[in-house]
């Protein structure tokens, strides 16, 4: 889903590359096997970028169980999608509002 030259900007975690992002995701999913990420209805905006791909902006809600109850938070994101032939991959991520 990500390009090899991925740049992931996180307001509290800083900048990570493809390898670091994969490692971070593995840790998050291992520690929270029931984590969910749901798009907040009505927040998705997509804009084409001529001869490159698209910009996606929106809000997502993350939830996981903690002490038997759902713990949730809503956060903003922006992603740059790169189109190569028929393939679409995310090349840049900005995740903020944590």
Short mmCIF file of N, CA, C and O in Angstrom, two decimals:
data_model
loop_
_atom_site.label_atom_id
_atom_site.label_comp_id
_atom_site.label_asym_id
_atom_site.label_seq_id
_atom_site.Cartn_x
_atom_site.Cartn_y
_atom_site.Cartn_z
N UNK A 1 0.82 -1.19 0.00
CA UNK A 1 0.00 0.00 0.00
C UNK A 1 0.87 1.27 0.00
O UNK A 1 0.40 2.31 -0.39
N UNK A 2 2.12 1.18 0.46
CA UNK A 2 3.01 2.34 0.53
C UNK A 2 4.13 2.24 -0.50
O UNK A 2 4.59 1.15 -0.81
N UNK A 3 4.59 3.40 -0.98
CA UNK A 3 5.74 3.44 -1.86
C UNK A 3 7.01 3.20 -1.04
O UNK A 3 7.02 3.40 0.18
N UNK A 4 8.07 2.77 -1.71
CA UNK A 4 9.33 2.52 -1.01
C UNK A 4 9.94 3.80 -0.44
O UNK A 4 10.70 3.74 0.54
N UNK A 5 9.61 4.96 -1.02
CA UNK A 5 10.16 6.23 -0.52
C UNK A 5 9.17 6.96 0.40
O UNK A 5 9.22 8.18 0.53
N UNK A 6 8.30 6.20 1.05
CA UNK A 6 7.28 6.77 1.94
C UNK A 6 7.89 7.74 2.95
O UNK A 6 8.96 7.49 3.52
N UNK A 7 7.17 8.84 3.18
CA UNK A 7 7.45 9.76 4.28
C UNK A 7 6.16 9.87 5.08
O UNK A 7 5.12 10.25 4.55
N UNK A 8 6.22 9.51 6.37
CA UNK A 8 5.06 9.52 7.25
C UNK A 8 5.32 10.56 8.34
O UNK A 8 6.19 10.38 9.18
N UNK A 9 4.58 11.66 8.28
CA UNK A 9 4.72 12.75 9.24
C UNK A 9 3.63 12.62 10.30
O UNK A 9 2.44 12.62 9.97
N UNK A 10 4.02 12.53 11.55
CA UNK A 10 3.08 12.36 12.66
C UNK A 10 3.36 13.47 13.66
O UNK A 10 4.51 13.66 14.07
N UNK A 11 2.32 14.20 14.06
CA UNK A 11 2.55 15.38 14.90
C UNK A 11 3.24 15.07 16.22
O UNK A 11 4.02 15.88 16.71
N UNK A 12 3.01 13.91 16.80
CA UNK A 12 3.68 13.60 18.07
C UNK A 12 4.82 12.61 17.90
O UNK A 12 5.69 12.52 18.75
N UNK A 13 4.84 11.87 16.78
CA UNK A 13 5.88 10.85 16.56
C UNK A 13 6.99 11.28 15.64
O UNK A 13 8.01 10.62 15.55
N UNK A 14 6.80 12.39 14.91
CA UNK A 14 7.83 12.87 14.00
C UNK A 14 7.74 12.23 12.62
O UNK A 14 6.69 11.73 12.22
N UNK A 15 8.86 12.24 11.93
CA UNK A 15 8.94 11.73 10.56
C UNK A 15 9.52 10.31 10.56
O UNK A 15 10.53 10.06 11.21
N UNK A 16 8.86 9.40 9.83
CA UNK A 16 9.39 8.05 9.66
C UNK A 16 9.38 7.69 8.18
O UNK A 16 8.59 8.23 7.40
N UNK A 17 10.27 6.77 7.83
CA UNK A 17 10.33 6.29 6.45
C UNK A 17 9.55 4.97 6.34
O UNK A 17 8.88 4.55 7.29
N UNK A 18 9.65 4.32 5.20
CA UNK A 18 8.89 3.09 4.94
C UNK A 18 9.19 2.02 5.99
O UNK A 18 8.28 1.44 6.59
N UNK A 19 10.47 1.75 6.22
CA UNK A 19 10.86 0.69 7.17
C UNK A 19 10.39 1.01 8.59
O UNK A 19 9.82 0.15 9.26
N UNK A 20 10.63 2.23 9.03
CA UNK A 20 10.22 2.63 10.38
C UNK A 20 8.70 2.57 10.55
O UNK A 20 8.20 2.16 11.59
N UNK A 21 7.97 2.99 9.51
CA UNK A 21 6.51 2.96 9.57
C UNK A 21 6.00 1.53 9.69
O UNK A 21 5.12 1.25 10.50
N UNK A 22 6.56 0.62 8.90
CA UNK A 22 6.17 -0.79 9.00
C UNK A 22 6.43 -1.33 10.41
O UNK A 22 5.59 -2.02 10.98
N UNK A 23 7.60 -1.02 10.96
CA UNK A 23 7.93 -1.48 12.32
C UNK A 23 6.97 -0.89 13.34
O UNK A 23 6.52 -1.60 14.25
N UNK A 24 6.65 0.38 13.21
CA UNK A 24 5.71 1.03 14.14
C UNK A 24 4.33 0.40 14.05
O UNK A 24 3.69 0.16 15.08
N UNK A 25 3.86 0.11 12.83
CA UNK A 25 2.56 -0.53 12.67
C UNK A 25 2.55 -1.91 13.31
O UNK A 25 1.58 -2.29 13.97
N UNK A 26 3.63 -2.68 13.13
CA UNK A 26 3.71 -4.01 13.74
C UNK A 26 3.57 -3.92 15.25
O UNK A 26 2.85 -4.71 15.87
N UNK A 27 4.25 -2.94 15.88
CA UNK A 27 4.17 -2.77 17.33
C UNK A 27 2.76 -2.39 17.77
O UNK A 27 2.24 -2.92 18.74
N UNK A 28 2.15 -1.46 17.05
CA UNK A 28 0.80 -1.01 17.41
C UNK A 28 -0.19 -2.16 17.31
O UNK A 28 -0.99 -2.39 18.22
N UNK A 29 -0.13 -2.91 16.20
CA UNK A 29 -1.08 -4.01 16.01
C UNK A 29 -0.82 -5.16 16.97
O UNK A 29 -1.76 -5.82 17.41
N UNK A 30 0.44 -5.41 17.32
CA UNK A 30 0.75 -6.47 18.28
C UNK A 30 0.22 -6.11 19.67
O UNK A 30 -0.27 -6.97 20.39
N UNK A 31 0.31 -4.82 20.03
CA UNK A 31 -0.15 -4.38 21.35
C UNK A 31 -1.65 -4.13 21.42
O UNK A 31 -2.21 -4.04 22.50
N UNK A 32 -2.29 -4.00 20.27
CA UNK A 32 -3.72 -3.72 20.20
C UNK A 32 -4.34 -4.55 19.07
O UNK A 32 -4.73 -4.01 18.04
N UNK A 33 -4.44 -5.87 19.26
CA UNK A 33 -4.90 -6.72 18.16
C UNK A 33 -6.33 -6.43 17.70
O UNK A 33 -6.71 -6.82 16.60
N UNK A 34 -7.10 -5.73 18.50
CA UNK A 34 -8.49 -5.44 18.14
C UNK A 34 -8.67 -4.01 17.61
O UNK A 34 -9.79 -3.52 17.49
N UNK A 35 -7.57 -3.33 17.30
CA UNK A 35 -7.66 -1.93 16.85
C UNK A 35 -8.44 -1.83 15.55
O UNK A 35 -8.34 -2.68 14.69
N UNK A 36 -9.26 -0.77 15.46
CA UNK A 36 -10.04 -0.48 14.26
C UNK A 36 -9.77 0.95 13.83
O UNK A 36 -9.60 1.84 14.66
N UNK A 37 -9.78 1.14 12.53
CA UNK A 37 -9.66 2.49 11.97
C UNK A 37 -10.85 2.68 11.04
O UNK A 37 -11.00 1.97 10.05
N UNK A 38 -11.72 3.62 11.38
CA UNK A 38 -12.92 3.87 10.59
C UNK A 38 -12.92 5.31 10.09
O UNK A 38 -12.67 6.24 10.87
N UNK A 39 -13.21 5.48 8.81
CA UNK A 39 -13.35 6.82 8.24
C UNK A 39 -14.57 7.50 8.86
O UNK A 39 -15.63 6.88 8.99
N UNK A 40 -14.42 8.75 9.25
CA UNK A 40 -15.55 9.52 9.77
C UNK A 40 -16.39 9.98 8.58
O UNK A 40 -15.89 10.69 7.69
N UNK A 41 -17.63 9.55 8.56
CA UNK A 41 -18.54 9.84 7.45
C UNK A 41 -18.60 11.35 7.19
O UNK A 41 -18.69 12.15 8.11
N UNK A 42 -18.51 11.71 5.92
CA UNK A 42 -18.64 13.11 5.52
C UNK A 42 -17.36 13.92 5.56
O UNK A 42 -17.38 15.10 5.23
N UNK A 43 -16.24 13.30 5.96
CA UNK A 43 -14.99 14.05 6.08
C UNK A 43 -14.02 13.83 4.92
O UNK A 43 -13.06 14.58 4.78
N UNK A 44 -14.25 12.83 4.09
CA UNK A 44 -13.30 12.50 3.04
C UNK A 44 -13.35 13.50 1.89
O UNK A 44 -14.42 13.79 1.35
N UNK A 45 -12.18 14.03 1.55
CA UNK A 45 -12.02 14.90 0.39
C UNK A 45 -10.90 14.32 -0.46
O UNK A 45 -9.85 13.95 0.07
N UNK A 46 -11.10 14.23 -1.77
CA UNK A 46 -10.09 13.70 -2.68
C UNK A 46 -9.93 14.68 -3.84
O UNK A 46 -10.93 15.09 -4.44
N UNK A 47 -8.68 15.04 -4.12
CA UNK A 47 -8.36 15.98 -5.18
C UNK A 47 -7.33 15.38 -6.11
O UNK A 47 -6.28 14.91 -5.65
N UNK A 48 -7.59 15.37 -7.42
CA UNK A 48 -6.60 14.83 -8.35
C UNK A 48 -5.37 15.73 -8.42
O UNK A 48 -5.47 16.95 -8.23
N UNK A 49 -4.21 15.13 -8.66
CA UNK A 49 -2.96 15.86 -8.89
C UNK A 49 -2.51 15.47 -10.30
O UNK A 49 -2.18 14.30 -10.54
N UNK A 50 -2.53 16.41 -11.20
CA UNK A 50 -2.27 16.16 -12.61
C UNK A 50 -1.00 15.36 -12.83
O UNK A 50 0.06 15.70 -12.31
N UNK A 51 -1.14 14.27 -13.56
CA UNK A 51 -0.02 13.41 -13.98
C UNK A 51 0.73 12.77 -12.81
O UNK A 51 1.85 12.31 -12.98
N UNK A 52 0.15 12.77 -11.61
CA UNK A 52 0.83 12.21 -10.44
C UNK A 52 -0.04 11.23 -9.66
O UNK A 52 0.39 10.15 -9.34
N UNK A 53 -1.25 11.66 -9.29
CA UNK A 53 -2.09 10.83 -8.43
C UNK A 53 -3.20 11.63 -7.81
O UNK A 53 -3.99 12.26 -8.51
N UNK A 54 -3.23 11.66 -6.48
CA UNK A 54 -4.32 12.35 -5.79
C UNK A 54 -3.93 12.70 -4.36
O UNK A 54 -3.03 12.10 -3.78
N UNK A 55 -4.64 13.69 -3.82
CA UNK A 55 -4.52 14.08 -2.42
C UNK A 55 -5.81 13.65 -1.72
O UNK A 55 -6.90 13.93 -2.21
N UNK A 56 -5.67 12.97 -0.59
CA UNK A 56 -6.81 12.51 0.20
C UNK A 56 -6.72 13.17 1.58
O UNK A 56 -5.67 13.11 2.22
N UNK A 57 -7.81 13.79 2.01
CA UNK A 57 -7.87 14.46 3.31
C UNK A 57 -9.12 13.98 4.03
O UNK A 57 -10.17 13.81 3.41
N UNK A 58 -9.01 13.78 5.34
CA UNK A 58 -10.18 13.37 6.09
C UNK A 58 -9.91 13.20 7.56
O UNK A 58 -8.89 13.63 8.08
N UNK A 59 -10.85 12.56 8.21
CA UNK A 59 -10.72 12.22 9.63
C UNK A 59 -11.03 10.75 9.80
O UNK A 59 -11.89 10.19 9.11
N UNK A 60 -10.28 10.12 10.70
CA UNK A 60 -10.54 8.72 10.99
C UNK A 60 -10.62 8.53 12.51
O UNK A 60 -10.07 9.30 13.27
N UNK A 61 -11.35 7.51 12.87
CA UNK A 61 -11.58 7.20 14.28
C UNK A 61 -10.90 5.86 14.56
O UNK A 61 -11.16 4.87 13.89
N UNK A 62 -10.01 5.88 15.53
CA UNK A 62 -9.34 4.66 15.97
C UNK A 62 -9.99 4.20 17.27
O UNK A 62 -10.20 5.00 18.17
N UNK A 63 -10.27 2.89 17.35
CA UNK A 63 -10.85 2.31 18.56
C UNK A 63 -10.14 1.00 18.89
O UNK A 63 -9.75 0.26 17.99
N UNK A 64 -9.98 0.75 20.18
CA UNK A 64 -9.49 -0.53 20.66
C UNK A 64 -10.08 -0.76 22.05
O UNK A 64 -10.55 0.16 22.71
N UNK A 65 -10.06 -2.01 22.48
CA UNK A 65 -10.59 -2.35 23.81
C UNK A 65 -9.52 -2.08 24.87
O UNK A 65 -8.36 -2.43 24.70
N UNK A 66 -9.94 -1.46 25.94
CA UNK A 66 -9.07 -1.25 27.09
C UNK A 66 -9.92 -1.42 28.34
O UNK A 66 -10.94 -0.76 28.49
N UNK A 67 -9.50 -2.35 29.19
CA UNK A 67 -10.27 -2.68 30.39
C UNK A 67 -11.72 -3.04 30.05
O UNK A 67 -12.65 -2.65 30.75
N UNK A 68 -11.89 -3.76 28.93
CA UNK A 68 -13.20 -4.26 28.55
C UNK A 68 -14.12 -3.26 27.86
O UNK A 68 -15.26 -3.58 27.56
N UNK A 69 -13.65 -2.02 27.65
CA UNK A 69 -14.51 -1.06 26.96
C UNK A 69 -13.76 -0.39 25.83
O UNK A 69 -12.53 -0.34 25.82
N UNK A 70 -14.52 0.13 24.87
CA UNK A 70 -13.92 0.79 23.72
C UNK A 70 -13.27 2.10 24.13
O UNK A 70 -13.88 2.92 24.82
N UNK A 71 -12.03 2.27 23.71
CA UNK A 71 -11.31 3.54 23.84
C UNK A 71 -11.14 4.06 22.42
O UNK A 71 -10.58 3.37 21.57
N UNK A 72 -11.65 5.26 22.14
CA UNK A 72 -11.65 5.77 20.78
C UNK A 72 -11.15 7.21 20.74
O UNK A 72 -11.28 7.96 21.71
N UNK A 73 -10.60 7.56 19.59
CA UNK A 73 -10.18 8.94 19.33
C UNK A 73 -10.34 9.23 17.85
O UNK A 73 -10.18 8.35 17.02
N UNK A 74 -10.64 10.49 17.54
CA UNK A 74 -10.80 10.91 16.16
C UNK A 74 -9.65 11.84 15.80
O UNK A 74 -9.35 12.78 16.55
N UNK A 75 -9.02 11.56 14.65
CA UNK A 75 -7.82 12.28 14.25
C UNK A 75 -7.88 12.65 12.77
O UNK A 75 -8.54 11.98 11.98
N UNK A 76 -7.15 13.68 12.39
CA UNK A 76 -7.12 14.15 11.01
C UNK A 76 -5.94 13.53 10.27
O UNK A 76 -4.94 13.17 10.87
N UNK A 77 -6.09 13.43 8.94
CA UNK A 77 -5.01 12.89 8.13
C UNK A 77 -5.05 13.51 6.73
O UNK A 77 -6.08 14.00 6.28
N UNK A 78 -3.91 13.46 6.07
CA UNK A 78 -3.79 13.81 4.66
C UNK A 78 -2.83 12.81 4.05
O UNK A 78 -1.82 12.45 4.67
N UNK A 79 -3.16 12.32 2.86
CA UNK A 79 -2.30 11.35 2.19
C UNK A 79 -2.11 11.76 0.74
O UNK A 79 -3.04 12.27 0.11
N UNK A 80 -0.92 11.53 0.24
CA UNK A 80 -0.61 11.74 -1.16
C UNK A 80 -0.53 10.36 -1.80
O UNK A 80 0.27 9.52 -1.38
N UNK A 81 -1.40 10.12 -2.78
CA UNK A 81 -1.43 8.85 -3.51
C UNK A 81 -0.69 9.04 -4.83
O UNK A 81 -0.93 10.02 -5.54
N UNK A 82 0.20 8.12 -5.13
CA UNK A 82 0.95 8.16 -6.39
C UNK A 82 0.43 7.06 -7.31
O UNK A 82 0.33 5.90 -6.91
N UNK A 83 0.10 7.45 -8.54
CA UNK A 83 -0.38 6.49 -9.52
C UNK A 83 0.78 6.14 -10.45
O UNK A 83 1.44 7.00 -11.00
N UNK A 84 1.00 4.83 -10.61
CA UNK A 84 2.03 4.32 -11.51
C UNK A 84 1.36 3.23 -12.35
O UNK A 84 1.13 2.13 -11.86
N UNK A 85 1.02 3.56 -13.60
CA UNK A 85 0.25 2.62 -14.41
C UNK A 85 -1.14 2.46 -13.81
O UNK A 85 -1.85 3.44 -13.61
N UNK A 86 -1.50 1.23 -13.49
CA UNK A 86 -2.79 0.95 -12.84
C UNK A 86 -2.67 0.84 -11.33
O UNK A 86 -3.64 0.54 -10.65
N UNK A 87 -1.47 1.06 -10.80
CA UNK A 87 -1.21 0.89 -9.37
C UNK A 87 -1.29 2.22 -8.64
O UNK A 87 -0.75 3.23 -9.09
N UNK A 88 -1.95 2.22 -7.49
CA UNK A 88 -2.04 3.39 -6.61
C UNK A 88 -1.37 3.03 -5.28
O UNK A 88 -1.72 2.02 -4.67
N UNK A 89 -0.42 3.87 -4.83
CA UNK A 89 0.23 3.67 -3.54
C UNK A 89 0.36 5.00 -2.82
O UNK A 89 0.46 6.05 -3.45
N UNK A 90 0.39 4.92 -1.51
CA UNK A 90 0.55 6.12 -0.68
C UNK A 90 2.03 6.46 -0.57
O UNK A 90 2.83 5.61 -0.16
N UNK A 91 2.39 7.71 -0.91
CA UNK A 91 3.79 8.12 -0.84
C UNK A 91 4.07 9.08 0.32
O UNK A 91 5.20 9.14 0.79
N UNK A 92 3.07 9.80 0.76
CA UNK A 92 3.23 10.74 1.88
C UNK A 92 1.99 10.66 2.76
O UNK A 92 0.87 10.58 2.27
N UNK A 93 2.23 10.71 4.07
CA UNK A 93 1.13 10.71 5.05
C UNK A 93 1.39 11.81 6.05
O UNK A 93 2.52 11.98 6.51
N UNK A 94 0.34 12.56 6.36
CA UNK A 94 0.39 13.53 7.44
C UNK A 94 -0.73 13.17 8.40
O UNK A 94 -1.91 13.16 8.02
N UNK A 95 -0.37 12.83 9.63
CA UNK A 95 -1.34 12.43 10.64
C UNK A 95 -1.20 13.39 11.82
O UNK A 95 -0.12 13.51 12.39
N UNK A 96 -2.29 14.08 12.17
CA UNK A 96 -2.17 15.11 13.18
C UNK A 96 -3.45 15.26 14.00
O UNK A 96 -4.47 14.67 13.66
N UNK A 97 -3.33 16.04 15.06
CA UNK A 97 -4.47 16.29 15.93
C UNK A 97 -4.58 15.30 17.07
O UNK A 97 -5.64 15.08 17.63
N UNK A 98 -3.44 14.69 17.43
CA UNK A 98 -3.46 13.65 18.47
C UNK A 98 -3.39 14.27 19.82
O UNK A 98 -2.57 14.66 20.42
#
